[in-house]
Amino acid sequence: MRTTSNPIFRNLPQPQRGGGYAGFGSPTAGAPQFDQYGQPYQQAYQQQPYQQAPAARPMTIDDVVTKTGITLGVVTVMAIISYALTSMNNSLAGVFVGVGALVGFVLVMIATFGRKQDNPAIVLGYAAFEGLFLGALSFVFTNVKFGGVGGASLIGEAVLGTFGVFFGMLVVYKTGAIRVTPRFTRMMVAAMIGVLVLVVGNLIAGFFTPGGFGLRDGGPLSIVFSLIVIGIAAFSFLLDFDAADQLIRAGAPERAAWSVALGLTVTLVWLYIEILRLLSYLQRN
């Protein structure tokens, strides 16, 4: 399996040589199987054949679609609730953004480094807190920080833009217009690291100079930077699609679909925030 820029997919079990899935494959063909007395099963249980435990059902594209749909549904419901509550009480915005971002980040770290990406409780917990974060952040971007008017319209445009990019990149992947190669992967990882360094550097510079490097103050440079980040997020979908495709081909168990759902949701949330940020810049200007 190729390395992906999305850390959620990096710790997924790797397919074994020969097409089996690590940890879920059947015993090696032709190898003798022994019972607790050291006798081969074939001889010891001729009258009562040994019944092996049923293997986990392989993951399918339907599983990926279903689990991703459920995860995004939780994000959407929580975002709507968060936006509504924040609209009624603006002081909740900071609390929802802080709590949602912090808990969501912690859950992603637990899933990634604790190898619990396929745990539905963690995935749906992340979706709930990320929805809390997105609802409040959307209100801040469209109605507070940039003095936006018609915030619901901007949010609708951001949602349409996000899914438009998602399905567009899915078509690009399926048609093979851009192939995921090791070189392409290295370029994407380097681009993402570069963006992260610039964002952190801009944040640190903001403590000493108003606006930092000007990457997030709504000016012309901010617009260009957001366009670049949106492009990187869009192309990272190709790596995520490839990782999910490789899991299906390797015969990953059905439960692994939660891992794919988490990874895709993380990228979708990132893309939505950046598109919404860009739209708020354009509206202010």
PDB file of N, CA and C in Angstrom, residues 1 46 58 72 109 113-114 121 126 142 158 163-164 168 175 178 182 185 271 274-275 278:
ATOM      1  N   MET A   1       0.844  -1.191   0.000  1.00  0.00           N
ATOM      2  CA  MET A   1       0.000   0.000   0.000  1.00  0.00           C
ATOM      3  C   MET A   1       0.879   1.240   0.000  1.00  0.00           C
ATOM      4  N   GLN A  46     -11.792 -37.032  12.353  1.00  0.00           N
ATOM      5  CA  GLN A  46     -12.401 -37.570  11.148  1.00  0.00           C
ATOM      6  C   GLN A  46     -13.901 -37.753  11.326  1.00  0.00           C
ATOM      7  N   PRO A  58     -15.176  -9.268   4.319  1.00  0.00           N
ATOM      8  CA  PRO A  58     -14.324  -8.253   3.697  1.00  0.00           C
ATOM      9  C   PRO A  58     -15.061  -6.931   3.512  1.00  0.00           C
ATOM     10  N   LEU A  72     -20.484  11.685   8.533  1.00  0.00           N
ATOM     11  CA  LEU A  72     -20.784  13.041   8.079  1.00  0.00           C
ATOM     12  C   LEU A  72     -22.155  13.501   8.572  1.00  0.00           C
ATOM     13  N   MET A 109      -5.809  11.791  17.588  1.00  0.00           N
ATOM     14  CA  MET A 109      -4.508  11.291  18.035  1.00  0.00           C
ATOM     15  C   MET A 109      -4.642   9.893  18.639  1.00  0.00           C
ATOM     16  N   PHE A 113      -2.501   7.040  16.775  1.00  0.00           N
ATOM     17  CA  PHE A 113      -1.359   6.430  17.450  1.00  0.00           C
ATOM     18  C   PHE A 113      -1.757   5.264  18.348  1.00  0.00           C
ATOM     19  N   GLY A 114      -3.034   5.188  18.716  1.00  0.00           N
ATOM     20  CA  GLY A 114      -3.506   4.048  19.496  1.00  0.00           C
ATOM     21  C   GLY A 114      -4.058   2.941  18.630  1.00  0.00           C
ATOM     22  N   ALA A 121     -16.978   4.083  18.118  1.00  0.00           N
ATOM     23  CA  ALA A 121     -17.224   5.048  19.186  1.00  0.00           C
ATOM     24  C   ALA A 121     -16.282   6.244  19.061  1.00  0.00           C
ATOM     25  N   TYR A 126     -15.478  11.722  17.497  1.00  0.00           N
ATOM     26  CA  TYR A 126     -14.779  12.778  16.766  1.00  0.00           C
ATOM     27  C   TYR A 126     -15.768  13.577  15.921  1.00  0.00           C
ATOM     28  N   THR A 142     -18.697  33.872   9.389  1.00  0.00           N
ATOM     29  CA  THR A 142     -19.696  34.512   8.536  1.00  0.00           C
ATOM     30  C   THR A 142     -20.429  35.673   9.195  1.00  0.00           C
ATOM     31  N   ALA A 158     -20.007  27.158   0.850  1.00  0.00           N
ATOM     32  CA  ALA A 158     -18.832  26.402   1.280  1.00  0.00           C
ATOM     33  C   ALA A 158     -19.105  24.902   1.245  1.00  0.00           C
ATOM     34  N   PHE A 163     -18.144  19.595  -1.368  1.00  0.00           N
ATOM     35  CA  PHE A 163     -18.550  18.339  -1.992  1.00  0.00           C
ATOM     36  C   PHE A 163     -18.337  18.357  -3.497  1.00  0.00           C
ATOM     37  N   GLY A 164     -18.359  19.560  -4.092  1.00  0.00           N
ATOM     38  CA  GLY A 164     -18.032  19.651  -5.506  1.00  0.00           C
ATOM     39  C   GLY A 164     -16.591  19.237  -5.757  1.00  0.00           C
ATOM     40  N   GLY A 168     -15.416  15.875  -7.674  1.00  0.00           N
ATOM     41  CA  GLY A 168     -14.556  16.145  -8.818  1.00  0.00           C
ATOM     42  C   GLY A 168     -13.262  15.341  -8.746  1.00  0.00           C
ATOM     43  N   THR A 175     -11.000   7.977 -13.260  1.00  0.00           N
ATOM     44  CA  THR A 175     -10.636   8.009 -14.676  1.00  0.00           C
ATOM     45  C   THR A 175      -9.138   7.858 -14.886  1.00  0.00           C
ATOM     46  N   ILE A 178      -5.064  11.573 -13.108  1.00  0.00           N
ATOM     47  CA  ILE A 178      -3.851  11.769 -12.312  1.00  0.00           C
ATOM     48  C   ILE A 178      -3.616  10.483 -11.529  1.00  0.00           C
ATOM     49  N   PRO A 182       4.448   6.921  -6.105  1.00  0.00           N
ATOM     50  CA  PRO A 182       5.282   7.297  -4.962  1.00  0.00           C
ATOM     51  C   PRO A 182       5.807   8.729  -5.063  1.00  0.00           C
ATOM     52  N   THR A 185       3.027  11.105  -4.183  1.00  0.00           N
ATOM     53  CA  THR A 185       2.801  11.068  -2.739  1.00  0.00           C
ATOM     54  C   THR A 185       3.837  11.903  -2.003  1.00  0.00           C
ATOM     55  N   LEU A 271     -10.969  20.859   4.175  1.00  0.00           N
ATOM     56  CA  LEU A 271     -11.315  21.549   2.940  1.00  0.00           C
ATOM     57  C   LEU A 271     -12.453  22.547   3.158  1.00  0.00           C
ATOM     58  N   GLU A 274     -11.262  25.736   4.906  1.00  0.00           N
ATOM     59  CA  GLU A 274     -10.457  26.600   4.044  1.00  0.00           C
ATOM     60  C   GLU A 274     -11.314  27.295   2.992  1.00  0.00           C
ATOM     61  N   ILE A 275     -12.309  26.604   2.455  1.00  0.00           N
ATOM     62  CA  ILE A 275     -13.205  27.242   1.489  1.00  0.00           C
ATOM     63  C   ILE A 275     -14.038  28.325   2.174  1.00  0.00           C
ATOM     64  N   LEU A 278     -11.911  31.339   2.723  1.00  0.00           N
ATOM     65  CA  LEU A 278     -11.708  32.086   1.479  1.00  0.00           C
ATOM     66  C   LEU A 278     -12.941  32.919   1.133  1.00  0.00           C
TER      67      LEU A 278
END
